[in-house]
Amino acid sequence: DICRIRLCYDTVAGIEAGLTTLAADPRVQVLRVRSTLVSVKSSWWLAAGFRGVVINLRIRAPEAYAFGIERHVCEVQIMLNAFSALESADRHGRWLRLRDVSATWLAELVV
């Protein structure tokens, strides 16, 4: 991702308020919302240790059009402060390794 930001909240109610505010902003076009705040059994592959909400969006403000970036997709990660504090520096590296191994495994199934 070229443009990514993380917003952390103390409570789930805070996350909900943040999502509501973001979705109501006319300068934002929400493209996709993914949540890994679900049970481990149903989301182990998608979560890979990340517990939060990921939103892909476009900025529709006049400034985005002025700079020619109105079609650029940005990622907003929203999570609880408590989860953010538990993350290790190698989380993303582990995710990349899992993704690569799983992609290889899936490709072998298709062949």
Short mmCIF file of C-alpha atoms in Angstrom, two decimals:
data_model
loop_
_atom_site.label_atom_id
_atom_site.label_comp_id
_atom_site.label_asym_id
_atom_site.label_seq_id
_atom_site.Cartn_x
_atom_site.Cartn_y
_atom_site.Cartn_z
CA ASP A 1 0.00 0.00 0.00
CA ILE A 2 1.27 3.41 -0.89
CA CYS A 3 -1.15 5.16 1.47
CA ARG A 4 -1.95 3.50 4.79
CA ILE A 5 -2.92 4.82 8.19
CA ARG A 6 -3.90 3.14 11.43
CA LEU A 7 -6.51 4.53 13.78
CA CYS A 8 -6.62 3.05 17.29
CA TYR A 9 -9.49 3.28 19.74
CA ASP A 10 -9.88 2.32 23.39
CA THR A 11 -13.26 0.59 22.94
CA VAL A 12 -15.34 -1.22 20.34
CA ALA A 13 -17.86 1.63 20.68
CA GLY A 14 -15.06 3.99 19.66
CA ILE A 15 -14.34 1.87 16.59
CA GLU A 16 -18.03 1.92 15.70
CA ALA A 17 -18.19 5.72 16.05
CA GLY A 18 -15.08 6.10 13.91
CA LEU A 19 -16.49 3.84 11.19
CA THR A 20 -19.79 5.72 11.22
CA THR A 21 -18.03 9.08 10.90
CA LEU A 22 -15.82 7.85 8.08
CA ALA A 23 -18.73 6.32 6.14
CA ALA A 24 -20.79 9.53 6.47
CA ASP A 25 -18.02 11.80 5.14
CA PRO A 26 -18.95 12.94 1.60
CA ARG A 27 -15.24 13.40 0.80
CA VAL A 28 -14.67 9.64 1.18
CA GLN A 29 -15.72 6.80 -1.13
CA VAL A 30 -15.59 3.50 0.77
CA LEU A 31 -14.66 0.66 -1.60
CA ARG A 32 -14.30 -2.31 0.75
CA VAL A 33 -14.54 -3.12 4.45
CA ARG A 34 -12.93 -6.26 5.94
CA SER A 35 -13.22 -7.18 9.59
CA THR A 36 -11.06 -9.66 11.46
CA LEU A 37 -12.79 -8.95 14.76
CA VAL A 38 -14.39 -12.40 14.56
CA SER A 39 -13.62 -15.83 15.91
CA VAL A 40 -10.17 -17.27 15.24
CA LYS A 41 -11.65 -20.43 13.70
CA SER A 42 -13.46 -18.56 10.95
CA SER A 43 -10.77 -16.03 10.11
CA TRP A 44 -7.30 -17.50 10.80
CA TRP A 45 -6.23 -17.13 7.17
CA LEU A 46 -7.52 -13.58 6.73
CA ALA A 47 -6.40 -12.31 10.11
CA ALA A 48 -2.95 -13.90 10.42
CA GLY A 49 -2.72 -12.27 13.83
CA PHE A 50 -4.32 -8.92 12.89
CA ARG A 51 -7.50 -8.09 14.79
CA GLY A 52 -9.24 -5.05 13.45
CA VAL A 53 -11.10 -3.53 10.54
CA VAL A 54 -9.45 -2.64 7.23
CA ILE A 55 -11.11 -0.14 4.92
CA ASN A 56 -10.07 0.60 1.35
CA LEU A 57 -11.24 4.00 0.21
CA ARG A 58 -10.75 6.88 -2.20
CA ILE A 59 -10.55 10.53 -1.23
CA ARG A 60 -13.10 12.63 -3.12
CA ALA A 61 -12.09 16.04 -1.74
CA PRO A 62 -11.28 18.89 -4.15
CA GLU A 63 -7.61 18.61 -3.17
CA ALA A 64 -7.49 14.99 -4.40
CA TYR A 65 -8.77 16.09 -7.81
CA ALA A 66 -6.33 19.02 -7.88
CA PHE A 67 -3.39 16.63 -7.37
CA GLY A 68 -4.83 13.97 -9.71
CA ILE A 69 -5.04 11.32 -7.00
CA GLU A 70 -8.84 10.92 -6.81
CA ARG A 71 -8.57 7.32 -8.09
CA HIS A 72 -5.82 6.30 -5.65
CA VAL A 73 -6.92 3.62 -3.16
CA CYS A 74 -5.93 4.21 0.45
CA GLU A 75 -6.01 1.72 3.34
CA VAL A 76 -7.27 2.62 6.79
CA GLN A 77 -6.60 0.08 9.56
CA ILE A 78 -8.82 0.47 12.62
CA MET A 79 -8.13 -1.49 15.78
CA LEU A 80 -8.24 -1.45 19.54
CA ASN A 81 -5.31 0.12 21.36
CA ALA A 82 -4.93 -3.07 23.41
CA PHE A 83 -4.44 -5.16 20.25
CA SER A 84 -2.09 -2.64 18.70
CA ALA A 85 0.12 -2.72 21.81
CA LEU A 86 0.49 -6.51 21.48
CA GLU A 87 1.76 -6.49 17.90
CA SER A 88 5.32 -7.54 17.24
CA ALA A 89 7.59 -5.97 14.64
CA ASP A 90 7.58 -9.22 12.63
CA ARG A 91 3.81 -9.49 12.21
CA HIS A 92 3.85 -8.28 8.62
CA GLY A 93 6.74 -10.60 7.75
CA ARG A 94 4.82 -13.57 9.15
CA TRP A 95 1.79 -12.57 7.10
CA LEU A 96 3.88 -12.41 3.90
CA ARG A 97 5.33 -15.87 4.55
CA LEU A 98 1.87 -17.34 5.25
CA ARG A 99 0.44 -15.71 2.13
CA ASP A 100 3.27 -17.01 -0.07
CA VAL A 101 3.08 -20.56 1.29
CA SER A 102 -0.71 -20.61 1.03
CA ALA A 103 -0.66 -19.25 -2.53
CA THR A 104 1.78 -22.00 -3.54
CA TRP A 105 -0.38 -24.63 -1.86
CA LEU A 106 -3.55 -23.34 -3.57
CA ALA A 107 -1.80 -23.25 -6.96
CA GLU A 108 -0.79 -26.90 -6.55
CA LEU A 109 -4.42 -27.83 -5.86
CA VAL A 110 -5.62 -26.19 -9.07
CA VAL A 111 -3.05 -27.87 -11.32
#
